[in-house]
Amino acid sequence: MSVPPGISERVFSQAIGQFERAVGREWVFTSDEDVALYSDAYTPLWNEAEAKTASAAVAPASAEEVQAVMRVANEHGIPMYPISTGRNLGYGGSAPVLSGSVVLDLKRMNRILEVDERNAYALVEPGVSYFDLYRHIQDNGLKLWIDCPDPGWGSVIGNALDHGAGFTANPYRDHFDAHCGMEIVLANGDLVRLGMGALPNAKTWQQYKYGYGPYLDGIFSQSNFGVVTKMGFWLMPEPEAYLEGTVNVPGHDDVIPLIDIMSYLMNSAIQNAGTMLSSPVRFAAAQDPQLRTMLTRADDEAKQALNRFAAERGIPFWSNILKFYGPEEVIKAQWAYAQRRLGKIPGAQFVDGPTYRFPLTPEQIATVRDEGDFGIPTLSIFSIGARSAFNPTPTTGHLWFSPVIPMSGEAVIESQRVLAGVLQELGRDTSIAVFPQSYHQRTFVILVGFPVLHDVDANRQVRDVFRRLIDVAGEHGWGEYRTHTAFMDDCARVYSYNDHALLRLQETLKDAIDPKGILSAGRYGIWPRQLRRNRA
Amino acid sequence: MRKSILLSMLALAALPVIAQDSARVQRGNEVFQYWCAPCHAPGPRHPGTQALDALYQGAKPGVLEDRNDLVPEITATFVRTGVSIMPPFRKTEISDDDLAALAAYLAP
């Protein structure tokens, strides 16, 4: 049995015995075979000494058991690493940032405590997956939708705490923004309910976000200040209909008015859903060795060459799907209005997509472009990297480099040029830099994917490129919205305004809320006092 | 007559075992539908089926439920070690009992 750093075998054995009394012996895992299941399945540190490993795992079944476990951990100073379903593959999975931590596995806390159709909300525990919540709603015939990310087996709570996002209507697709009410177990085992939940007889815990006094919910996301044991979420009432359409524009610089108009439509709640900007011509040009270099340039010669390529091939330079949820007569009017606004761009063309009414039949579900648009969880995203007829050499995982950039055409052009330039400079495939870009509220999140392999040298090269991208993006004012545990210090480091004032404030909070520094050391770059030397 | 009485008695004695096996296979089916089917069900949009179709090129079915060579040890190994982009499953997800049931369900 391995032991956590700084903890003697005698103390650890004593703590393990106390954990067993708290949760039952069968739910404390200490054998090498069982603990290995908590490794990061997609680790970019495969077969290297720095690979993240746990010393043990404890799996409580209730908030009361979490309290009991945390009291033991706090008494002995045992580093703990809570996971909800542990399925945020590509972001570290179930492995702790600090090797040797005990994983606090909350998967057994899988109760859906309440789903209220009249006020459209749910209250769940951290082990509840998107599949679980979806099936519960379907089995009970409730006219509610969830909003789920790719893939659907992640935790509803865990994804929200990591600032994950989905694909349906805007008020629901930012999952942390759509939450209402939290219950937290602190490092010392104290149980706190935030917002209206602080009222002993609360009647509006899942209806009113703020409660009374400072709004603290945010400090428990992307952090290590507490163990979230319950969380409420607002859900979308099943809409009457869905409609989608596509706008294509022909020229390089058309992206500027295109995004200005999209921004207006989104901020006016006319285009009311998550969507993607893509560039068919940039993707095609990236496959052409002659044109690939043009993607890293912003001069007129490069623009004209790409415009000629687009015109000759008859490929739109930019393409954007618009999605609408609501009563059919309303969403048809929204699409018509969007076309009127977007039609001011010379050469803009529109393609009507399908219209659906709900509920969908199984036959319709099998043929929709993306089940995520309808809040239906799947695992189909794993076709990226899996063996297939088109991919004879499967990967063993992936990483996402995901900076946030402004919602403007100028920012799209600049970020594509800069990031593709880094990839080209380091001899990587630049086509991955032109991945479709996801609209968030007033921003885009770029997703640049990297394969992870059982190949130490290849993974080292990927890590070097990833770190270079973090630094270059940071120099341009673009920071990551989320990252893999291997890069948490690197991403935190670029948020350095006023000599890292934000990180210093986070450390002040850490020292006050978790004075022994036992919870999730190093998560999102926040280290407890005794381990700050680990910080890059 | 005596033989038929003897056979009836043997059958009655075996009933609890058969019922136990049937319950285990039923539980294995539930585990499969919950944990495995999202990737390994028939048809498109199931990356596990797509990967096995590409691997076996028709020599074996890509759909796990159509296989007749999945001895329990194979199922247990893949569930606990994973392969390619399929991660291993923890005991809080698929317990040892559920894994035995799943293996029984998929066994030839």
XYZ file of C-alpha atoms in Angstrom:
644
model
C 0.000 0.000 0.000
C 1.433 3.416 -0.945
C 1.001 6.332 1.438
C 0.263 10.016 0.802
C 3.249 12.385 0.804
C 4.242 13.466 4.307
C 2.064 10.848 6.039
C 3.569 7.919 7.957
C 2.398 4.366 7.321
C 1.168 4.152 10.931
C -0.981 7.286 10.637
C -2.264 6.257 7.218
C -3.241 2.789 8.454
C -5.108 4.402 11.331
C -6.912 6.750 8.933
C -7.806 3.889 6.585
C -9.373 2.044 9.516
C -11.411 5.135 10.381
C -12.472 5.540 6.725
C -13.654 1.917 6.769
C -15.754 2.558 9.849
C -17.221 5.671 8.183
C -18.249 4.164 4.826
C -17.978 0.385 5.207
C -14.928 -1.730 4.501
C -15.918 -2.664 0.950
C -15.912 1.002 -0.075
C -12.316 1.733 0.910
C -9.877 0.680 -1.804
C -6.209 0.151 -0.989
C -4.968 -2.744 -3.136
C -2.702 -1.813 -6.052
C -5.191 -3.383 -8.436
C -8.140 -1.325 -7.153
C -6.199 1.923 -6.794
C -4.887 1.608 -10.369
C -8.496 2.070 -11.526
C -8.177 5.694 -10.356
C -5.361 6.473 -12.808
C -5.956 9.001 -15.569
C -6.995 6.817 -18.514
C -6.028 9.560 -20.984
C -2.861 10.679 -19.250
C -0.298 12.562 -21.341
C 2.227 11.333 -18.733
C 1.869 7.626 -19.592
C 4.762 5.497 -18.333
C 6.524 8.532 -16.845
C 7.470 9.114 -13.214
C 5.223 12.200 -13.075
C 2.062 10.232 -13.959
C -0.659 11.014 -11.423
C -1.525 8.188 -9.048
C -3.661 7.827 -5.914
C -2.668 6.089 -2.675
C -6.199 4.853 -1.909
C -9.845 5.650 -2.609
C -12.858 6.104 -0.337
C -16.431 6.015 -1.646
C -19.073 7.490 0.675
C -22.778 7.088 -0.077
C -24.141 10.268 1.545
C -23.220 13.794 2.614
C -23.079 12.522 6.202
C -20.480 9.927 5.202
C -18.515 12.624 3.338
C -18.523 14.641 6.566
C -17.241 11.663 8.541
C -14.487 10.990 5.992
C -13.386 14.633 5.919
C -13.214 14.804 9.716
C -10.819 11.837 9.673
C -8.760 13.350 6.842
C -8.602 16.714 8.591
C -7.553 15.108 11.873
C -4.598 13.371 10.217
C -3.817 15.871 7.433
C -4.534 13.316 4.682
C -4.643 14.886 1.192
C -8.032 14.123 -0.400
C -9.138 14.473 -4.024
C -12.916 14.475 -4.601
C -14.242 13.249 -7.948
C -17.890 13.049 -8.914
C -18.109 10.485 -11.728
C -14.415 10.753 -12.623
C -15.256 10.823 -16.307
C -13.854 14.188 -17.338
C -11.475 12.313 -19.607
C -9.099 14.678 -21.346
C -9.035 16.853 -18.217
C -7.455 14.399 -15.769
C -10.254 11.892 -15.155
C -10.247 10.336 -11.691
C -6.540 10.877 -10.903
C -5.449 13.472 -8.328
C -3.287 16.462 -9.211
C -1.061 15.637 -6.217
C 0.093 12.035 -6.518
C -0.504 10.043 -3.354
C -3.770 11.806 -2.508
C -6.734 9.675 -1.446
C -9.482 9.884 -4.058
C -12.859 10.722 -2.533
C -15.044 8.895 -5.063
C -18.586 10.315 -4.979
C -20.006 8.024 -7.703
C -22.155 6.147 -5.161
C -23.925 9.412 -4.301
C -26.191 9.006 -7.305
C -29.604 10.105 -6.066
C -31.820 12.420 -8.073
C -33.401 14.117 -5.077
C -36.038 16.181 -6.837
C -37.213 17.131 -10.308
C -39.876 19.830 -10.305
C -41.755 20.164 -13.576
C -43.727 23.285 -12.596
C -40.659 25.370 -11.767
C -38.355 23.376 -14.104
C -35.439 22.435 -11.874
C -33.614 19.416 -10.477
C -31.637 18.741 -7.296
C -28.991 16.036 -7.653
C -25.978 14.429 -6.004
C -22.512 14.376 -7.613
C -22.660 10.769 -8.815
C -25.665 11.513 -11.051
C -24.674 11.436 -14.726
C -26.409 13.161 -17.610
C -27.645 9.724 -18.692
C -29.182 9.221 -15.219
C -31.008 12.544 -15.196
C -32.190 12.111 -18.795
C -33.525 8.596 -18.109
C -35.250 9.750 -14.918
C -37.041 12.519 -16.830
C -38.003 10.132 -19.645
C -39.140 7.356 -17.292
C -41.378 9.784 -15.421
C -42.795 11.407 -18.550
C -41.705 14.881 -17.497
C -41.823 17.633 -20.117
C -38.333 18.858 -19.330
C -34.997 18.807 -21.148
C -31.501 18.581 -19.818
C -28.564 20.292 -21.504
C -25.650 17.859 -21.779
C -22.054 18.053 -22.922
C -20.100 15.481 -24.928
C -19.962 12.761 -23.641
C -23.098 12.074 -21.574
C -21.727 9.876 -18.803
C -20.134 12.777 -16.923
C -21.490 14.169 -13.674
C -24.105 16.919 -13.902
C -22.439 18.546 -10.885
C -18.841 17.842 -11.904
C -19.288 19.279 -15.389
C -20.886 22.442 -14.010
C -18.086 22.876 -11.450
C -15.552 22.613 -14.300
C -17.520 25.229 -16.318
C -18.652 22.746 -18.943
C -21.194 23.661 -21.618
C -23.760 22.004 -23.860
C -25.691 22.671 -27.020
C -29.312 23.649 -26.405
C -30.798 27.049 -25.518
C -28.523 29.753 -24.145
C -29.934 30.059 -20.599
C -29.115 26.369 -19.956
C -25.966 25.562 -21.871
C -23.502 27.252 -19.509
C -23.890 24.603 -16.841
C -22.508 26.514 -13.873
C -24.579 29.546 -14.844
C -27.685 27.307 -14.923
C -27.181 26.031 -11.367
C -29.190 27.226 -8.382
C -28.238 26.185 -4.869
C -25.304 24.153 -3.530
C -24.502 22.022 -0.498
C -20.844 21.832 0.528
C -18.835 19.746 2.975
C -15.817 21.765 4.080
C -12.385 20.322 4.774
C -13.153 20.121 8.492
C -16.374 18.178 7.846
C -18.746 21.104 8.402
C -21.867 21.074 6.192
C -22.916 24.337 4.511
C -25.861 25.130 2.262
C -25.442 28.185 0.043
C -28.058 30.645 -1.182
C -31.600 30.124 0.072
C -30.547 26.680 1.339
C -29.135 28.412 4.410
C -32.725 28.841 5.598
C -33.485 25.756 7.739
C -36.946 25.554 6.188
C -35.973 26.760 2.716
C -38.755 26.911 0.143
C -36.810 28.478 -2.763
C -33.338 26.841 -2.667
C -33.580 25.866 -6.353
C -35.530 28.955 -7.444
C -33.520 31.972 -6.183
C -29.772 31.939 -6.687
C -28.353 34.512 -4.345
C -29.764 34.034 -0.849
C -28.650 36.757 1.517
C -25.181 38.256 1.789
C -22.138 37.494 -0.371
C -22.754 35.079 -3.256
C -20.195 32.358 -2.599
C -21.112 29.666 -5.128
C -18.428 30.708 -7.617
C -15.522 29.991 -5.300
C -16.497 26.319 -5.194
C -16.137 25.916 -8.975
C -12.723 25.221 -10.534
C -11.243 25.244 -7.048
C -10.414 23.122 -4.025
C -12.305 24.822 -1.213
C -15.008 22.223 -0.476
C -16.749 19.011 -1.514
C -20.003 19.735 -3.349
C -22.567 17.154 -2.215
C -25.788 18.568 -3.716
C -26.531 21.061 -6.456
C -29.664 22.395 -8.103
C -30.041 23.061 -11.824
C -32.581 24.935 -13.894
C -33.970 22.838 -16.743
C -35.603 23.871 -20.018
C -39.295 23.070 -20.485
C -39.668 20.879 -23.571
C -40.045 23.346 -26.464
C -42.793 22.965 -29.030
C -40.375 22.929 -31.938
C -36.788 23.262 -33.173
C -35.594 24.796 -36.410
C -32.124 25.206 -37.844
C -30.654 26.980 -40.807
C -27.192 27.735 -42.145
C -25.687 30.964 -43.387
C -22.696 30.773 -45.728
C -20.598 33.794 -46.662
C -18.044 33.829 -49.479
C -15.046 35.961 -48.459
C -12.247 36.046 -45.888
C -13.253 39.386 -44.349
C -16.969 38.509 -44.320
C -16.351 36.925 -40.934
C -16.307 40.415 -39.398
C -19.908 41.438 -40.269
C -21.027 37.813 -39.872
C -19.963 37.675 -36.229
C -21.144 41.216 -35.506
C -24.619 40.234 -36.685
C -24.498 36.873 -34.868
C -23.483 38.730 -31.728
C -26.445 41.093 -32.098
C -28.814 38.172 -32.698
C -27.499 36.251 -29.691
C -27.429 39.185 -27.306
C -30.989 40.035 -28.373
C -32.108 36.425 -27.665
C -33.174 36.005 -31.308
C -30.561 33.331 -32.025
C -31.106 31.658 -28.675
C -28.857 28.596 -28.698
C -25.333 27.294 -28.771
C -23.812 27.171 -32.215
C -20.526 26.884 -34.047
C -18.596 28.955 -36.533
C -16.665 26.928 -39.067
C -14.591 27.687 -42.130
C -14.941 25.092 -44.858
C -12.355 26.847 -47.015
C -9.773 27.172 -44.266
C -10.163 23.496 -43.492
C -9.765 22.592 -47.170
C -6.786 24.934 -47.558
C -5.072 23.342 -44.572
C -4.958 20.068 -46.522
C -3.093 21.819 -49.376
C 0.672 22.223 -48.758
C 0.827 25.312 -51.003
C -2.005 27.103 -49.247
C -1.328 25.946 -45.705
C 1.244 28.687 -45.123
C -1.386 31.283 -46.074
C -3.374 30.375 -42.965
C -0.731 31.917 -40.734
C -0.654 35.212 -42.649
C -2.959 38.220 -42.510
C -1.600 40.150 -45.520
C -3.608 40.933 -48.655
C -1.754 38.393 -50.794
C -2.721 35.557 -48.455
C -6.339 36.729 -48.191
C -6.640 36.992 -51.979
C -5.129 33.546 -52.477
C -7.601 32.031 -50.024
C -10.510 33.957 -51.550
C -9.545 32.692 -55.017
C -9.320 29.143 -53.677
C -12.815 29.495 -52.170
C -14.283 30.928 -55.383
C -12.657 28.310 -57.631
C -13.843 25.434 -55.466
C -17.251 26.977 -54.771
C -16.695 26.515 -51.044
C -18.041 29.076 -48.558
C -15.290 30.812 -46.625
C -17.356 30.824 -43.436
C -20.361 28.821 -42.396
C -22.588 29.176 -39.365
C -25.541 27.085 -38.249
C -28.299 28.950 -36.417
C -30.574 27.024 -34.035
C -33.930 28.049 -32.632
C -36.089 26.527 -29.878
C -39.678 27.549 -29.201
C -43.168 27.752 -30.688
C -42.986 27.033 -34.421
C -44.467 30.344 -35.519
C -42.020 32.203 -33.264
C -38.872 30.375 -34.369
C -39.809 30.660 -38.049
C -40.074 34.410 -37.533
C -36.719 34.433 -35.727
C -35.030 32.600 -38.618
C -36.643 34.952 -41.143
C -35.427 37.954 -39.163
C -31.925 36.480 -38.853
C -31.819 36.006 -42.635
C -32.898 39.624 -43.143
C -30.040 40.865 -40.949
C -27.422 38.449 -42.279
C -28.550 39.066 -45.873
C -26.853 42.457 -45.721
C -23.541 40.643 -46.212
C -22.953 40.569 -50.003
C -23.111 37.024 -51.325
C -24.635 35.538 -48.155
C -26.536 32.342 -48.853
C -29.000 30.502 -46.662
C -29.828 26.838 -46.353
C -32.964 25.774 -44.516
C -32.381 22.899 -42.142
C -34.913 20.549 -40.603
C -37.767 21.523 -38.297
C -38.715 19.126 -35.517
C -41.679 18.926 -33.159
C -41.413 17.101 -29.844
C -41.136 14.518 -28.575
C -38.898 13.067 -31.288
C -39.584 9.541 -32.519
C -36.746 6.969 -32.198
C -36.392 7.122 -35.993
C -35.899 10.890 -35.841
C -33.377 10.593 -33.009
C -31.356 8.165 -35.131
C -31.068 10.693 -37.951
C -30.672 14.083 -36.250
C -27.405 15.880 -36.940
C -26.440 15.869 -33.241
C -28.441 14.431 -30.321
C -26.860 17.053 -28.077
C -29.010 19.714 -29.768
C -31.996 17.982 -28.182
C -30.492 17.351 -24.743
C -30.030 13.638 -25.469
C -26.820 12.285 -23.920
C -24.641 9.885 -25.947
C -21.059 8.641 -26.092
C -20.756 9.171 -29.849
C -18.004 11.766 -29.333
C -15.620 8.892 -28.628
C -15.563 8.202 -32.344
C -12.872 10.915 -32.263
C -9.722 8.885 -31.784
C -11.406 5.470 -31.830
C -10.502 2.931 -34.468
C -12.771 3.209 -37.495
C -12.826 2.680 -41.212
C -11.223 6.141 -41.523
C -8.812 5.805 -38.594
C -6.838 2.554 -38.553
C -4.536 3.747 -35.740
C -6.606 4.616 -32.667
C -5.285 6.899 -29.951
C -5.336 6.206 -26.228
C -6.838 9.568 -25.344
C -6.890 13.237 -26.145
C -6.270 16.711 -24.760
C -8.022 19.961 -25.556
C -6.270 23.311 -25.715
C -9.168 25.719 -25.232
C -8.551 29.458 -24.973
C -11.343 32.026 -24.755
C -11.276 34.755 -27.418
C -13.548 37.752 -28.069
C -16.673 37.345 -30.184
C -15.435 39.304 -33.176
C -14.250 38.495 -36.664
C -10.975 40.274 -36.045
C -10.279 38.043 -33.027
C -11.129 34.897 -34.991
C -8.718 35.881 -37.777
C -5.958 36.858 -35.353
C -6.297 33.774 -33.159
C -6.309 31.438 -36.163
C -3.195 33.138 -37.518
C -1.353 33.118 -34.209
C -2.224 29.579 -33.108
C -1.701 28.083 -36.552
C 1.638 29.927 -36.609
C 2.737 28.238 -33.384
C 1.703 24.849 -34.696
C 3.518 25.441 -37.975
C 6.641 26.681 -36.176
C 6.690 23.498 -34.107
C 6.064 21.259 -37.090
C 2.515 20.273 -36.163
C -0.546 19.851 -38.335
C -2.078 23.323 -38.656
C -5.446 21.960 -39.784
C -6.325 21.251 -36.152
C -6.215 24.991 -35.444
C -9.200 25.567 -37.691
C -11.515 23.431 -35.647
C -15.013 24.945 -35.526
C -15.294 27.537 -32.819
C -17.981 27.382 -30.195
C -20.011 30.479 -29.341
C -20.312 31.255 -25.656
C -21.837 34.371 -24.189
C -19.939 37.197 -25.900
C -16.907 34.964 -26.545
C -15.704 31.972 -28.488
C -13.969 28.989 -26.959
C -11.483 27.518 -29.420
C -10.941 23.789 -29.129
C -7.619 22.498 -30.456
C -7.431 18.747 -29.957
C -4.252 16.727 -29.434
C -3.970 12.941 -29.460
C -2.500 11.142 -26.449
C -0.660 7.891 -27.114
C 1.169 5.131 -25.286
C 4.356 6.767 -26.569
C 6.474 8.763 -24.135
C 8.304 10.849 -26.756
C 5.139 11.717 -28.681
C 3.381 12.755 -25.476
C 6.345 14.932 -24.446
C 6.192 16.707 -27.788
C 2.467 17.295 -27.339
C 3.045 18.699 -23.854
C 5.736 21.058 -25.182
C 3.417 22.328 -27.913
C 0.542 22.647 -25.454
C 2.648 24.752 -23.057
C 3.900 26.932 -25.910
C 0.298 27.529 -26.981
C -0.675 28.495 -23.408
C 2.143 31.042 -23.268
C 1.568 32.524 -26.723
C -2.191 32.718 -26.156
C -1.530 34.375 -22.799
C 0.698 36.987 -24.459
C -2.282 37.845 -26.694
C -4.700 38.116 -23.771
C -6.399 34.756 -24.336
C -6.598 32.412 -21.327
C -7.839 28.814 -21.062
C -11.358 28.233 -19.761
C -10.368 24.812 -18.353
C -7.485 22.439 -18.727
C -6.046 18.994 -18.061
C -4.521 18.467 -14.617
C -1.041 18.256 -16.172
C -1.281 21.946 -17.191
C -3.153 23.530 -14.301
C -0.146 25.499 -13.040
C 0.759 26.580 -16.571
C -2.701 27.971 -17.260
C -2.969 29.660 -13.850
C 0.418 31.287 -14.381
C -0.727 33.388 -17.345
C -3.552 34.950 -15.282
C -0.855 37.136 -13.775
C -2.255 40.693 -13.642
C -0.629 42.754 -10.868
C 1.962 40.194 -9.873
C -0.473 37.260 -9.716
C -2.922 39.106 -7.478
C -5.737 36.676 -8.363
C -3.722 33.612 -7.387
C -2.616 35.325 -4.174
C -6.263 36.012 -3.308
C -7.170 32.395 -4.094
C -4.360 31.243 -1.794
C -5.619 33.525 0.974
C -9.048 31.919 0.646
C -7.489 28.443 0.553
C -5.578 29.049 3.769
C -8.707 30.330 5.518
C -11.191 27.694 4.329
C -8.879 24.663 4.315
C -6.078 25.622 6.750
C -4.495 22.162 6.699
C -4.546 22.203 2.890
C -6.022 18.716 2.504
C -8.477 19.231 -0.355
C -7.402 18.724 -3.997
C -3.936 20.223 -3.667
C -2.897 21.902 -6.911
C -6.296 21.838 -8.581
C -6.587 24.819 -10.951
C -3.133 25.908 -9.762
C -4.179 26.510 -6.146
C -1.731 24.858 -3.758
C -1.949 24.735 0.030
C 0.656 26.678 1.966
C 2.879 23.661 2.667
C 3.090 22.695 -1.018
C 3.465 26.061 -2.744
C 7.033 25.212 -3.630
C 5.432 22.792 -6.155
C 4.030 25.725 -8.027
C 5.745 26.491 -11.269
C -41.497 -44.576 -13.823
C -38.770 -44.593 -11.266
C -36.470 -42.901 -13.769
C -38.946 -40.080 -14.385
C -39.427 -39.534 -10.644
C -35.669 -39.403 -10.231
C -35.328 -36.878 -13.057
C -38.101 -34.741 -11.583
C -36.357 -34.720 -8.242
C -33.083 -33.755 -9.870
C -34.799 -30.974 -11.779
C -36.412 -29.648 -8.623
C -33.056 -29.665 -6.846
C -31.494 -27.706 -9.716
C -34.200 -25.047 -9.770
C -32.572 -22.611 -7.315
C -29.312 -22.796 -9.287
C -31.111 -22.134 -12.574
C -33.050 -19.261 -11.016
C -29.826 -17.839 -9.613
C -28.122 -18.047 -13.031
C -31.120 -16.478 -14.728
C -31.149 -13.587 -12.261
C -27.435 -13.093 -12.772
C -27.777 -13.011 -16.567
C -30.696 -10.613 -16.230
C -28.572 -8.359 -14.025
C -25.750 -8.677 -16.567
C -28.116 -7.489 -19.281
C -29.015 -4.442 -17.157
C -25.332 -3.670 -16.564
C -24.646 -3.995 -20.292
C -27.506 -1.707 -21.277
C -26.470 0.928 -18.709
C -22.679 0.922 -19.067
C -21.797 -0.701 -22.391
C -24.638 -0.130 -24.863
C -23.985 3.621 -25.387
C -20.733 2.600 -27.167
C -21.360 -1.050 -28.077
C -24.986 -1.194 -29.279
C -25.660 -2.032 -32.947
C -25.785 0.678 -35.571
C -24.009 3.942 -36.284
C -22.957 6.465 -33.592
C -21.626 3.665 -31.373
C -17.833 4.101 -31.311
C -17.151 0.711 -29.693
C -19.060 -1.152 -32.382
C -17.448 0.997 -35.076
C -13.963 0.224 -33.669
C -14.566 -3.530 -33.478
C -16.073 -3.592 -36.974
C -12.887 -1.905 -38.239
C -10.657 -4.239 -36.213
C -12.271 -7.523 -37.238
C -13.243 -6.616 -40.816
C -16.118 -9.089 -40.718
C -14.124 -11.950 -39.161
C -16.091 -11.425 -35.937
C -19.202 -9.370 -35.198
C -18.541 -5.792 -34.111
C -21.563 -5.942 -31.801
C -20.527 -7.472 -28.470
C -23.928 -9.054 -27.844
C -23.557 -10.986 -31.123
C -20.215 -12.521 -30.120
C -19.969 -16.158 -29.062
C -16.379 -16.147 -27.857
C -16.443 -13.705 -24.929
C -15.395 -15.942 -22.084
C -15.765 -14.205 -18.692
C -12.018 -13.576 -18.356
C -11.997 -11.486 -21.548
C -14.898 -9.316 -20.404
C -13.318 -8.837 -16.965
C -9.958 -7.862 -18.463
C -11.343 -5.224 -20.813
C -13.656 -3.730 -18.170
C -10.861 -3.390 -15.620
C -8.005 -2.349 -17.939
C -9.725 -0.592 -20.839
C -8.361 -0.489 -24.375
C -7.576 2.384 -26.748
C -9.963 5.219 -25.828
C -12.175 2.959 -23.677
C -11.180 3.670 -20.072
C -11.209 1.092 -17.266
C -14.262 1.051 -15.003
C -13.954 1.525 -11.237
C -15.670 -0.713 -8.702
C -17.979 2.142 -7.727
C -19.223 2.020 -11.325
C -19.213 -1.713 -12.081
C -18.821 -3.709 -8.858
C -17.201 -7.151 -8.852
C -20.670 -8.722 -8.580
C -21.972 -6.674 -11.492
C -18.874 -7.531 -13.524
C -19.483 -11.235 -12.908
C -23.092 -10.756 -14.023
C -22.004 -8.835 -17.137
C -19.471 -11.551 -17.972
C -22.188 -14.194 -17.548
C -24.504 -12.238 -19.846
C -21.871 -11.974 -22.599
C -20.486 -15.494 -22.129
C -21.057 -18.021 -24.945
